[in-house]
mmCIF file of C-alpha atoms in Angstrom:
data_model
loop_
_atom_site.group_PDB
_atom_site.id
_atom_site.type_symbol
_atom_site.label_atom_id
_atom_site.label_comp_id
_atom_site.label_asym_id
_atom_site.label_seq_id
_atom_site.Cartn_x
_atom_site.Cartn_y
_atom_site.Cartn_z
ATOM 1 C CA LYS H 380 37.663 -26.787 74.717
ATOM 2 C CA ALA H 381 34.607 -24.729 75.349
ATOM 3 C CA GLY H 382 34.430 -21.495 73.432
ATOM 4 C CA VAL H 383 34.009 -17.947 74.639
ATOM 5 C CA THR H 384 30.739 -17.449 76.473
ATOM 6 C CA GLN H 385 28.897 -14.197 77.024
ATOM 7 C CA THR H 386 25.973 -13.468 79.281
ATOM 8 C CA PRO H 387 23.335 -12.353 78.930
ATOM 9 C CA ARG H 388 22.698 -12.780 75.222
ATOM 10 C CA TYR H 389 20.045 -10.078 75.101
ATOM 11 C CA LEU H 390 19.367 -7.030 77.237
ATOM 12 C CA ILE H 391 16.820 -4.253 77.113
ATOM 13 C CA LYS H 392 17.476 -1.166 79.192
ATOM 14 C CA THR H 393 16.217 2.397 79.320
ATOM 15 C CA ARG H 394 18.206 5.589 78.997
ATOM 16 C CA GLY H 395 20.106 6.555 82.120
ATOM 17 C CA GLN H 396 20.376 3.039 83.465
ATOM 18 C CA GLN H 397 23.591 1.124 83.746
ATOM 19 C CA VAL H 398 24.405 -2.374 82.537
ATOM 20 C CA THR H 399 27.009 -5.049 83.187
ATOM 21 C CA LEU H 400 27.993 -7.639 80.599
ATOM 22 C CA SER H 401 30.002 -10.748 81.341
ATOM 23 C CA CYS H 402 32.516 -12.743 79.342
ATOM 24 C CA SER H 403 34.180 -16.064 80.124
ATOM 25 C CA PRO H 404 37.232 -16.724 77.942
ATOM 26 C CA ILE H 405 38.517 -19.985 76.579
ATOM 27 C CA SER H 406 40.298 -21.952 79.267
ATOM 28 C CA GLY H 407 43.951 -20.918 79.472
ATOM 29 C CA HIS H 408 43.448 -17.602 77.707
ATOM 30 C CA ARG H 409 44.586 -14.575 79.671
ATOM 31 C CA SER H 410 43.573 -11.779 77.341
ATOM 32 C CA VAL H 411 40.007 -10.550 76.949
ATOM 33 C CA SER H 412 39.065 -7.803 74.515
ATOM 34 C CA TRP H 413 35.728 -6.059 74.034
ATOM 35 C CA TYR H 414 34.305 -4.666 70.811
ATOM 36 C CA GLN H 415 31.165 -2.748 69.947
ATOM 37 C CA GLN H 416 29.384 -3.498 66.683
ATOM 38 C CA THR H 417 26.804 -1.114 65.222
ATOM 39 C CA PRO H 418 25.434 -0.704 61.695
ATOM 40 C CA GLY H 419 26.757 2.835 61.488
ATOM 41 C CA GLN H 420 30.202 2.553 63.057
ATOM 42 C CA GLY H 421 30.990 -1.093 62.375
ATOM 43 C CA LEU H 422 33.285 -2.963 64.720
ATOM 44 C CA GLN H 423 35.121 -0.774 67.191
ATOM 45 C CA PHE H 424 37.621 -1.747 69.858
ATOM 46 C CA LEU H 425 36.657 -0.831 73.411
ATOM 47 C CA PHE H 426 39.440 -2.191 75.598
ATOM 48 C CA GLU H 427 41.590 -5.184 76.399
ATOM 49 C CA TYR H 428 42.448 -6.787 79.708
ATOM 50 C CA PHE H 429 45.402 -9.036 80.333
ATOM 51 C CA SER H 430 46.193 -10.561 83.717
ATOM 52 C CA GLU H 431 43.657 -8.276 85.426
ATOM 53 C CA THR H 432 45.186 -5.108 83.954
ATOM 54 C CA GLN H 433 43.852 -2.935 81.166
ATOM 55 C CA ARG H 434 46.424 -3.189 78.403
ATOM 56 C CA ASN H 435 44.745 -1.204 75.628
ATOM 57 C CA LYS H 436 41.883 1.221 75.392
ATOM 58 C CA GLY H 437 39.861 2.477 72.460
ATOM 59 C CA ASN H 438 38.241 5.874 71.952
ATOM 60 C CA PHE H 439 35.127 5.525 74.045
ATOM 61 C CA PRO H 440 33.879 7.793 76.832
ATOM 62 C CA GLY H 441 34.527 6.997 80.453
ATOM 63 C CA ARG H 442 30.986 5.636 80.790
ATOM 64 C CA PHE H 443 32.430 2.442 79.351
ATOM 65 C CA SER H 444 34.585 0.538 81.788
ATOM 66 C CA GLY H 445 35.701 -2.975 82.416
ATOM 67 C CA ARG H 446 37.582 -5.265 84.677
ATOM 68 C CA GLN H 447 39.102 -8.707 84.703
ATOM 69 C CA PHE H 448 39.172 -11.212 87.498
ATOM 70 C CA SER H 449 41.911 -13.602 88.553
ATOM 71 C CA ASN H 450 40.242 -16.429 86.624
ATOM 72 C CA SER H 451 40.424 -14.254 83.467
ATOM 73 C CA ARG H 452 36.670 -13.718 83.332
ATOM 74 C CA SER H 453 35.839 -10.170 82.382
ATOM 75 C CA GLU H 454 32.973 -7.775 82.853
ATOM 76 C CA MET H 455 32.117 -4.646 80.966
ATOM 77 C CA ASN H 456 30.009 -1.887 82.459
ATOM 78 C CA VAL H 457 28.215 0.953 80.741
ATOM 79 C CA SER H 458 26.789 3.674 82.944
ATOM 80 C CA THR H 459 24.191 6.305 82.113
ATOM 81 C CA LEU H 460 23.031 4.511 79.007
ATOM 82 C CA GLU H 461 22.294 6.484 75.852
ATOM 83 C CA LEU H 462 20.242 5.448 72.840
ATOM 84 C CA GLY H 463 23.455 5.277 70.809
ATOM 85 C CA ASP H 464 24.809 2.550 73.053
ATOM 86 C CA SER H 465 22.427 0.078 71.434
ATOM 87 C CA ALA H 466 24.754 -2.420 69.809
ATOM 88 C CA LEU H 467 26.100 -5.930 69.731
ATOM 89 C CA TYR H 468 28.908 -6.178 72.264
ATOM 90 C CA LEU H 469 31.468 -8.805 71.419
ATOM 91 C CA CYS H 470 34.061 -10.311 73.673
ATOM 92 C CA ALA H 471 37.182 -12.014 72.349
ATOM 93 C CA SER H 472 39.786 -14.083 74.126
ATOM 94 C CA SER H 473 43.335 -15.038 73.261
ATOM 95 C CA THR H 474 46.501 -16.234 74.931
ATOM 96 C CA GLY H 475 47.775 -12.675 75.034
ATOM 97 C CA ASP H 476 51.067 -13.357 73.300
ATOM 98 C CA ARG H 477 53.176 -10.188 73.585
ATOM 99 C CA ALA H 478 54.426 -10.654 70.037
ATOM 100 C CA GLY H 479 50.879 -10.141 68.882
ATOM 101 C CA THR H 480 50.732 -13.275 66.777
ATOM 102 C CA ASP H 481 47.932 -14.987 68.693
ATOM 103 C CA THR H 482 44.373 -15.301 67.445
ATOM 104 C CA GLN H 483 41.335 -13.729 69.053
ATOM 105 C CA TYR H 484 38.312 -15.988 69.342
ATOM 106 C CA PHE H 485 34.975 -14.295 69.679
ATOM 107 C CA GLY H 486 31.926 -15.076 71.723
ATOM 108 C CA PRO H 487 28.357 -14.888 70.393
ATOM 109 C CA GLY H 488 27.866 -11.372 71.709
ATOM 110 C CA THR H 489 25.371 -9.554 73.898
ATOM 111 C CA ARG H 490 22.694 -7.613 72.059
ATOM 112 C CA LEU H 491 21.957 -4.454 74.066
ATOM 113 C CA THR H 492 18.909 -2.373 73.244
ATOM 114 C CA VAL H 493 18.493 0.985 74.928
ATOM 115 C CA LEU H 494 14.975 2.447 74.877
ATOM 116 C CA ALA R 1040 47.295 4.751 62.308
ATOM 117 C CA GLN R 1041 46.662 1.339 60.882
ATOM 118 C CA SER R 1042 43.617 0.629 58.748
ATOM 119 C CA VAL R 1043 42.032 -1.841 56.376
ATOM 120 C CA ALA R 1044 39.628 -1.193 53.550
ATOM 121 C CA GLN R 1045 37.063 -3.515 52.032
ATOM 122 C CA PRO R 1046 36.037 -1.785 48.832
ATOM 123 C CA GLU R 1047 32.965 -3.916 48.116
ATOM 124 C CA ASP R 1048 29.887 -3.811 50.324
ATOM 125 C CA GLN R 1049 28.491 -6.904 48.626
ATOM 126 C CA VAL R 1050 29.810 -9.671 46.422
ATOM 127 C CA ASN R 1051 27.509 -11.980 44.511
ATOM 128 C CA VAL R 1052 28.719 -15.289 43.119
ATOM 129 C CA ALA R 1053 27.115 -18.445 41.773
ATOM 130 C CA GLU R 1054 27.558 -21.675 43.677
ATOM 131 C CA GLY R 1055 30.514 -23.630 42.338
ATOM 132 C CA ASN R 1056 32.285 -20.542 41.039
ATOM 133 C CA PRO R 1057 35.427 -19.123 42.637
ATOM 134 C CA LEU R 1058 34.980 -16.209 45.011
ATOM 135 C CA THR R 1059 37.199 -13.319 46.024
ATOM 136 C CA VAL R 1060 36.576 -10.829 48.827
ATOM 137 C CA LYS R 1061 38.970 -7.916 48.661
ATOM 138 C CA CYS R 1062 40.943 -6.245 51.431
ATOM 139 C CA THR R 1063 43.695 -3.646 51.339
ATOM 140 C CA TYR R 1064 45.662 -2.445 54.328
ATOM 141 C CA SER R 1065 47.666 0.524 55.477
ATOM 142 C CA VAL R 1066 50.179 -0.085 58.260
ATOM 143 C CA SER R 1067 53.571 1.004 59.427
ATOM 144 C CA GLY R 1068 55.877 -1.957 59.545
ATOM 145 C CA ASN R 1069 54.949 -5.568 58.896
ATOM 146 C CA PRO R 1070 51.229 -6.280 59.111
ATOM 147 C CA TYR R 1071 49.434 -8.980 61.056
ATOM 148 C CA LEU R 1072 46.239 -9.598 59.060
ATOM 149 C CA PHE R 1073 43.118 -11.603 59.824
ATOM 150 C CA TRP R 1074 39.876 -12.706 58.209
ATOM 151 C CA TYR R 1075 36.704 -13.385 60.163
ATOM 152 C CA VAL R 1076 33.204 -14.407 59.106
ATOM 153 C CA GLN R 1077 29.938 -13.494 60.809
ATOM 154 C CA TYR R 1078 26.647 -15.292 60.361
ATOM 155 C CA PRO R 1079 23.381 -13.554 61.332
ATOM 156 C CA ASN R 1080 22.998 -13.001 65.074
ATOM 157 C CA ARG R 1081 26.328 -14.673 65.752
ATOM 158 C CA GLY R 1082 29.787 -13.623 66.825
ATOM 159 C CA LEU R 1083 32.811 -13.595 64.565
ATOM 160 C CA GLN R 1084 34.426 -16.849 63.511
ATOM 161 C CA PHE R 1085 38.134 -16.914 62.760
ATOM 162 C CA LEU R 1086 39.059 -18.038 59.235
ATOM 163 C CA LEU R 1087 42.769 -17.411 58.824
ATOM 164 C CA LYS R 1088 45.657 -15.073 59.539
ATOM 165 C CA TYR R 1089 48.904 -13.872 58.017
ATOM 166 C CA ILE R 1090 51.798 -13.264 60.350
ATOM 167 C CA THR R 1091 54.857 -14.057 58.278
ATOM 168 C CA GLY R 1092 56.099 -16.629 55.779
ATOM 169 C CA ASP R 1093 54.230 -17.930 52.748
ATOM 170 C CA ASN R 1094 52.110 -15.373 51.002
ATOM 171 C CA LEU R 1095 49.321 -17.895 50.464
ATOM 172 C CA VAL R 1096 47.590 -18.687 53.742
ATOM 173 C CA LYS R 1097 45.170 -21.577 54.052
ATOM 174 C CA GLY R 1098 42.354 -21.455 56.567
ATOM 175 C CA SER R 1099 39.097 -23.004 57.653
ATOM 176 C CA TYR R 1100 36.261 -24.233 55.419
ATOM 177 C CA GLY R 1101 38.410 -24.242 52.271
ATOM 178 C CA PHE R 1102 39.205 -20.526 52.392
ATOM 179 C CA GLU R 1103 42.606 -19.097 51.626
ATOM 180 C CA ALA R 1104 44.077 -15.633 51.380
ATOM 181 C CA GLU R 1105 46.906 -14.158 49.394
ATOM 182 C CA PHE R 1106 49.176 -11.592 51.005
ATOM 183 C CA ASN R 1107 50.621 -9.134 48.501
ATOM 184 C CA LYS R 1108 53.036 -6.668 50.020
ATOM 185 C CA SER R 1109 53.570 -4.583 46.888
ATOM 186 C CA GLN R 1110 49.827 -4.071 46.451
ATOM 187 C CA THR R 1111 49.159 -3.950 50.237
ATOM 188 C CA SER R 1112 46.364 -6.433 49.781
ATOM 189 C CA PHE R 1113 45.102 -9.508 51.565
ATOM 190 C CA HIS R 1114 42.254 -10.890 49.463
ATOM 191 C CA LEU R 1115 40.170 -13.819 50.667
ATOM 192 C CA LYS R 1116 39.529 -16.575 48.148
ATOM 193 C CA LYS R 1117 37.779 -19.886 47.736
ATOM 194 C CA PRO R 1118 37.977 -22.050 44.625
ATOM 195 C CA SER R 1119 34.357 -23.183 44.705
ATOM 196 C CA ALA R 1120 31.674 -21.239 46.578
ATOM 197 C CA LEU R 1121 28.843 -22.836 48.536
ATOM 198 C CA VAL R 1122 25.451 -21.353 49.375
ATOM 199 C CA SER R 1123 26.383 -21.875 53.029
ATOM 200 C CA ASP R 1124 29.304 -19.451 52.577
ATOM 201 C CA SER R 1125 26.797 -16.603 52.397
ATOM 202 C CA ALA R 1126 27.691 -14.357 55.331
ATOM 203 C CA LEU R 1127 29.420 -11.121 56.329
ATOM 204 C CA TYR R 1128 33.203 -11.178 56.010
ATOM 205 C CA PHE R 1129 35.605 -8.916 57.875
ATOM 206 C CA CYS R 1130 39.247 -8.203 57.271
ATOM 207 C CA ALA R 1131 41.247 -6.958 60.255
ATOM 208 C CA VAL R 1132 44.733 -5.757 61.102
ATOM 209 C CA ARG R 1133 46.451 -6.072 64.467
ATOM 210 C CA ASP R 1134 47.487 -2.742 65.913
ATOM 211 C CA ARG R 1135 51.174 -3.070 66.623
ATOM 212 C CA GLU R 1136 51.732 0.552 67.449
ATOM 213 C CA THR R 1137 50.614 0.252 71.055
ATOM 214 C CA GLY R 1138 53.703 -1.666 72.009
ATOM 215 C CA GLY R 1139 54.101 -4.166 74.810
ATOM 216 C CA GLY R 1140 51.808 -6.604 73.160
ATOM 217 C CA GLY R 1141 48.187 -5.807 72.868
ATOM 218 C CA ASN R 1142 45.234 -7.195 71.048
ATOM 219 C CA LYS R 1143 43.568 -4.267 69.382
ATOM 220 C CA LEU R 1144 42.145 -5.290 66.027
ATOM 221 C CA THR R 1145 41.076 -2.683 63.514
ATOM 222 C CA PHE R 1146 38.347 -4.035 61.260
ATOM 223 C CA GLY R 1147 37.203 -3.207 57.773
ATOM 224 C CA THR R 1148 33.594 -2.304 57.127
ATOM 225 C CA GLY R 1149 32.706 -5.828 56.061
ATOM 226 C CA THR R 1150 31.656 -7.423 52.789
ATOM 227 C CA GLN R 1151 28.368 -9.262 52.453
ATOM 228 C CA LEU R 1152 28.888 -12.390 50.401
ATOM 229 C CA LYS R 1153 25.853 -13.857 48.672
ATOM 230 C CA VAL R 1154 26.197 -17.218 46.977
ATOM 231 C CA GLU R 1155 23.280 -18.166 44.767
ATOM 232 C CA LEU R 1156 22.234 -21.432 43.201
#
C-alpha cells in the first residue's frame, strides 16, 4: 500500500497570508490527524477528522481549521499567518478504531516558513 | 491529563552495544503507548506499541520496549545498536479521555540517539 502523502512538501509564505495543506491517507484509512512540530513546542496535536467529521481538537486558535472529504483526504488551512506558525506540519492516518488501539502512520510533512 | 516524559535529550552509545531510550508516562486508566522514530527532514516512522498483554513488545528494526506498570515506564531497547539507528525518538501516549474513540497522541520531547563507531 502507498503511504501517507502530503503536498506540498515545502511552502514559503508571508505574514497575513493564508495557506492550505493537503494530506492523502493510506487507502482504507478513515481517520486523519494533524500535528504541528516546532523546536520550541515539540509535537502538538491540532485536530482529527473521521468520516468527514472533526472528532478531536487540540488547543490551537481558530485560525487553524481543517476538513475531510468523502474519500478521506484532508486539508488543513491556516489563515492570517504569523511568524510563529513556521513549523513542520505532519499528517497521520489510521483506521480510526473506536477502541483506540489502531496505529497512526505519518506522512513526510509539509515544511511551512512564514516570513 | 495524560503525559509522557523523556528524561534524556540525547543518548550516546557505541555501535554494537545495547541501547536504551527512556520514557515514563502519567495516565488515568490503562495506557496505550507508542514509539516513533524521526530521521532528518522526514516524518515519524512507527516502531512499536503497547496496548495490552505481554510487557515486552517487539517492533521494527530489532527494537523492543518493556512496559512496567509499577514504574510507569515504557523504555525502548535494542540489543545491538547500529550507526543507522542514529535519529530522534519519540514516546507517545494515546489520549483516552476524549471518549468515543479518537486519535490524539501526546508526545514526549524526544531523545536524540547518536550511535558512534
